[in-house]
Amino acid sequence: MAFYQSVVLGSCSFLLGMVFVCQVVDIPLLYVPVTKQALENAYSFYEMWYEAPGAIKALFHVALGLPMIILLVKLHRWNESAMFFDGSSVAMHLATIVLYLTVHIQSLRTFLPESTTTTSFSILPPPPPREVPPTEDERIEAVRVMAAANALVGLLTMGVIGMQIGQEYARRQEEKEQRELDARVVVGEGKKDQ
């Protein structure tokens, strides 16, 4: 199981790194009064990712989907450790994916102009055309909602990492206790033989 756990930890660490990079533009939108410069920085930062080549988006989607697949494989063992640690990790990672699909994608489509790259390389259906362009207030709200969703994704991803580390710690503690118990049994049998 060490390989599976390493894949989950590596992918989640990559996602957490992406969230930390986004905090550069998210913090001025969430925790201090919003300025015009903070909004422009956020628009240009997220437009860079929105217009990224398909390989960048594919890498991100693999890093987002791979932990879910691996966690479901680990959950298939169906022992106490898998039910608690992997089950909790599945729930948290599923919430991350739902946030990405419902908040991030929709917010990007609201506050950024139509993308030539997104419509040509996407597994998601194209959005219906808007009858009226978004107002400036809608754009500001969308970018701030996405910044808040990034914070939630960071917390959920740290939860997945914490559950995987906790699972490994619990496994090692259980093995240690089992070795101590086995040693006591061997010592007890040695005394009976005398």
Tab-separated table of C-alpha atoms in Angstrom:
chain	number	residue	atom	x	y	z
A	1	MET	CA	0.000	0.000	0.000
A	2	ALA	CA	2.994	2.323	0.243
A	3	PHE	CA	2.887	2.961	-3.510
A	4	TYR	CA	-0.803	3.882	-3.438
A	5	GLN	CA	-0.279	6.145	-0.460
A	6	SER	CA	2.682	7.813	-2.177
A	7	VAL	CA	0.589	8.544	-5.273
A	8	VAL	CA	-2.178	10.087	-3.170
A	9	LEU	CA	0.268	12.142	-1.114
A	10	GLY	CA	2.206	13.292	-4.185
A	11	SER	CA	-0.893	14.341	-6.120
A	12	CYS	CA	-2.466	16.065	-3.129
A	13	SER	CA	0.802	17.855	-2.385
A	14	PHE	CA	0.857	19.101	-5.975
A	15	LEU	CA	-2.718	20.396	-5.604
A	16	LEU	CA	-1.860	22.004	-2.281
A	17	GLY	CA	1.107	23.715	-3.926
A	18	MET	CA	-1.212	25.063	-6.616
A	19	VAL	CA	-3.522	26.437	-3.917
A	20	PHE	CA	-0.587	28.097	-2.144
A	21	VAL	CA	0.498	29.719	-5.410
A	22	CYS	CA	-3.044	31.047	-5.867
A	23	GLN	CA	-2.967	32.560	-2.375
A	24	VAL	CA	-0.727	35.317	-3.736
A	25	VAL	CA	-3.754	36.804	-5.498
A	26	ASP	CA	-6.462	35.350	-3.218
A	27	ILE	CA	-5.357	36.944	0.062
A	28	PRO	CA	-5.886	40.547	-1.157
A	29	LEU	CA	-9.381	39.530	-2.305
A	30	LEU	CA	-10.466	37.850	0.915
A	31	TYR	CA	-8.739	39.286	3.963
A	32	VAL	CA	-8.137	42.965	3.172
A	33	PRO	CA	-10.300	45.616	1.516
A	34	VAL	CA	-10.475	44.885	-2.215
A	35	THR	CA	-8.605	47.287	-4.473
A	36	LYS	CA	-8.711	47.736	-8.225
A	37	GLN	CA	-5.087	46.540	-8.441
A	38	ALA	CA	-5.908	43.327	-6.525
A	39	LEU	CA	-8.757	42.607	-8.941
A	40	GLU	CA	-6.591	43.223	-12.007
A	41	ASN	CA	-3.861	40.984	-10.561
A	42	ALA	CA	-6.406	38.217	-9.979
A	43	TYR	CA	-7.932	38.560	-13.452
A	44	SER	CA	-4.549	38.378	-15.183
A	45	PHE	CA	-3.302	35.532	-12.938
A	46	TYR	CA	-6.328	33.337	-13.502
A	47	GLU	CA	-6.464	34.192	-17.202
A	48	MET	CA	-2.922	32.820	-17.496
A	49	TRP	CA	-4.129	29.449	-16.149
A	50	TYR	CA	-7.380	29.588	-18.121
A	51	GLU	CA	-5.495	30.100	-21.389
A	52	ALA	CA	-2.760	27.564	-20.561
A	53	PRO	CA	-1.921	24.896	-23.142
A	54	GLY	CA	-3.806	21.616	-23.022
A	55	ALA	CA	-0.856	19.727	-21.506
A	56	ILE	CA	-0.917	21.947	-18.413
A	57	LYS	CA	-4.644	21.392	-17.977
A	58	ALA	CA	-4.238	17.655	-18.542
A	59	LEU	CA	-1.543	17.494	-15.845
A	60	PHE	CA	-3.802	19.342	-13.434
A	61	HIS	CA	-6.761	17.070	-14.190
A	62	VAL	CA	-4.613	13.954	-13.722
A	63	ALA	CA	-3.406	15.318	-10.370
A	64	LEU	CA	-7.041	15.965	-9.442
A	65	GLY	CA	-8.464	12.624	-10.595
A	66	LEU	CA	-5.665	10.204	-9.702
A	67	PRO	CA	-6.060	10.428	-5.908
A	68	MET	CA	-9.766	9.612	-6.203
A	69	ILE	CA	-9.050	6.481	-8.241
A	70	ILE	CA	-6.290	5.336	-5.886
A	71	LEU	CA	-8.380	6.048	-2.786
A	72	LEU	CA	-11.235	3.969	-4.191
A	73	VAL	CA	-8.797	1.110	-4.869
A	74	LYS	CA	-7.485	1.391	-1.299
A	75	LEU	CA	-11.039	1.539	0.057
A	76	HIS	CA	-11.803	-1.754	-1.680
A	77	ARG	CA	-9.831	-3.619	1.037
A	78	TRP	CA	-12.722	-2.743	3.366
A	79	ASN	CA	-11.012	-3.132	6.725
A	80	GLU	CA	-11.336	-0.699	9.632
A	81	SER	CA	-8.385	1.396	8.492
A	82	ALA	CA	-9.692	1.642	4.933
A	83	MET	CA	-13.213	2.515	6.061
A	84	PHE	CA	-12.110	5.304	8.400
A	85	PHE	CA	-9.008	6.807	6.808
A	86	ASP	CA	-9.596	6.096	3.123
A	87	GLY	CA	-13.352	6.639	3.379
A	88	SER	CA	-12.815	10.052	4.953
A	89	SER	CA	-10.201	10.854	2.315
A	90	VAL	CA	-12.618	9.882	-0.471
A	91	ALA	CA	-15.296	12.182	0.968
A	92	MET	CA	-12.879	15.119	1.270
A	93	HIS	CA	-11.376	14.610	-2.177
A	94	LEU	CA	-14.831	14.256	-3.717
A	95	ALA	CA	-15.730	17.601	-2.139
A	96	THR	CA	-12.593	19.064	-3.754
A	97	ILE	CA	-13.639	17.779	-7.179
A	98	VAL	CA	-17.185	19.090	-6.702
A	99	LEU	CA	-15.813	22.520	-5.751
A	100	TYR	CA	-13.634	22.516	-8.848
A	101	LEU	CA	-16.488	21.584	-11.176
A	102	THR	CA	-19.159	23.800	-9.651
A	103	VAL	CA	-17.294	26.858	-8.379
A	104	HIS	CA	-13.954	27.154	-10.157
A	105	ILE	CA	-15.101	26.414	-13.702
A	106	GLN	CA	-18.218	28.581	-13.421
A	107	SER	CA	-16.341	31.465	-11.807
A	108	LEU	CA	-13.640	31.404	-14.483
A	109	ARG	CA	-16.315	31.460	-17.177
A	110	THR	CA	-17.941	34.445	-15.476
A	111	PHE	CA	-15.036	36.806	-14.905
A	112	LEU	CA	-12.815	35.919	-17.865
A	113	PRO	CA	-13.493	36.458	-21.557
A	114	GLU	CA	-14.275	33.528	-23.833
A	115	SER	CA	-11.267	31.256	-24.113
A	116	THR	CA	-10.066	29.838	-27.390
A	117	THR	CA	-8.034	27.163	-25.609
A	118	THR	CA	-10.770	26.029	-23.241
A	119	THR	CA	-13.359	25.513	-25.930
A	120	SER	CA	-10.940	23.611	-28.159
A	121	PHE	CA	-9.561	21.335	-25.387
A	122	SER	CA	-12.125	20.438	-22.797
A	123	ILE	CA	-13.990	17.356	-21.699
A	124	LEU	CA	-16.705	19.596	-20.291
A	125	PRO	CA	-19.484	20.778	-22.563
A	126	PRO	CA	-19.152	24.401	-23.628
A	127	PRO	CA	-21.214	26.828	-21.583
A	128	PRO	CA	-24.350	28.254	-23.116
A	129	PRO	CA	-23.716	31.703	-24.561
A	130	ARG	CA	-24.595	34.555	-22.232
A	131	GLU	CA	-27.301	36.891	-23.416
A	132	VAL	CA	-25.690	39.828	-21.626
A	133	PRO	CA	-22.056	40.113	-20.581
A	134	PRO	CA	-21.393	39.911	-16.836
A	135	THR	CA	-21.443	43.172	-14.952
A	136	GLU	CA	-18.389	44.363	-13.048
A	137	ASP	CA	-20.067	43.428	-9.749
A	138	GLU	CA	-20.691	39.886	-11.026
A	139	ARG	CA	-17.056	39.589	-12.097
A	140	ILE	CA	-15.827	40.787	-8.689
A	141	GLU	CA	-18.143	38.403	-6.878
A	142	ALA	CA	-17.056	35.482	-9.088
A	143	VAL	CA	-13.345	36.047	-8.493
A	144	ARG	CA	-13.879	36.420	-4.731
A	145	VAL	CA	-16.014	33.266	-4.590
A	146	MET	CA	-13.269	31.400	-6.429
A	147	ALA	CA	-10.673	32.717	-3.978
A	148	ALA	CA	-12.796	31.409	-1.093
A	149	ALA	CA	-13.183	28.068	-2.882
A	150	ASN	CA	-9.391	27.880	-3.187
A	151	ALA	CA	-9.128	28.226	0.592
A	152	LEU	CA	-11.656	25.404	1.028
A	153	VAL	CA	-9.781	23.223	-1.465
A	154	GLY	CA	-6.605	23.831	0.536
A	155	LEU	CA	-8.290	22.749	3.774
A	156	LEU	CA	-9.820	19.662	2.172
A	157	THR	CA	-6.518	18.680	0.571
A	158	MET	CA	-4.699	19.086	3.887
A	159	GLY	CA	-7.389	16.863	5.396
A	160	VAL	CA	-6.706	14.144	2.812
A	161	ILE	CA	-2.964	14.391	3.466
A	162	GLY	CA	-3.575	14.282	7.228
A	163	MET	CA	-5.788	11.204	6.948
A	164	GLN	CA	-3.187	9.376	4.859
A	165	ILE	CA	-0.419	10.246	7.330
A	166	GLY	CA	-2.697	9.188	10.192
A	167	GLN	CA	-3.377	5.870	8.477
A	168	GLU	CA	0.343	5.155	8.187
A	169	TYR	CA	0.922	6.161	11.817
A	170	ALA	CA	-1.916	3.897	12.998
A	171	ARG	CA	-0.547	0.997	10.930
A	172	ARG	CA	2.925	1.382	12.452
A	173	GLN	CA	1.522	1.641	15.981
A	174	GLU	CA	-0.541	-1.494	15.423
A	175	GLU	CA	2.516	-3.388	14.153
A	176	LYS	CA	4.569	-2.203	17.143
A	177	GLU	CA	1.906	-3.318	19.616
A	178	GLN	CA	1.594	-6.668	17.833
A	179	ARG	CA	5.381	-7.236	18.077
A	180	GLU	CA	5.306	-6.409	21.806
A	181	LEU	CA	2.379	-8.778	22.316
A	182	ASP	CA	4.135	-11.545	20.381
A	183	ALA	CA	7.291	-11.024	22.469
A	184	ARG	CA	5.271	-11.351	25.697
A	185	VAL	CA	3.674	-14.561	24.435
A	186	VAL	CA	7.097	-16.030	23.589
A	187	VAL	CA	8.463	-15.065	27.039
A	188	GLY	CA	5.365	-16.556	28.705
A	189	GLU	CA	5.782	-19.854	26.822
A	190	GLY	CA	9.471	-19.958	27.795
A	191	LYS	CA	8.563	-19.693	31.494
A	192	LYS	CA	5.979	-22.495	31.187
A	193	ASP	CA	8.580	-24.848	29.726
A	194	GLN	CA	10.901	-24.431	32.743
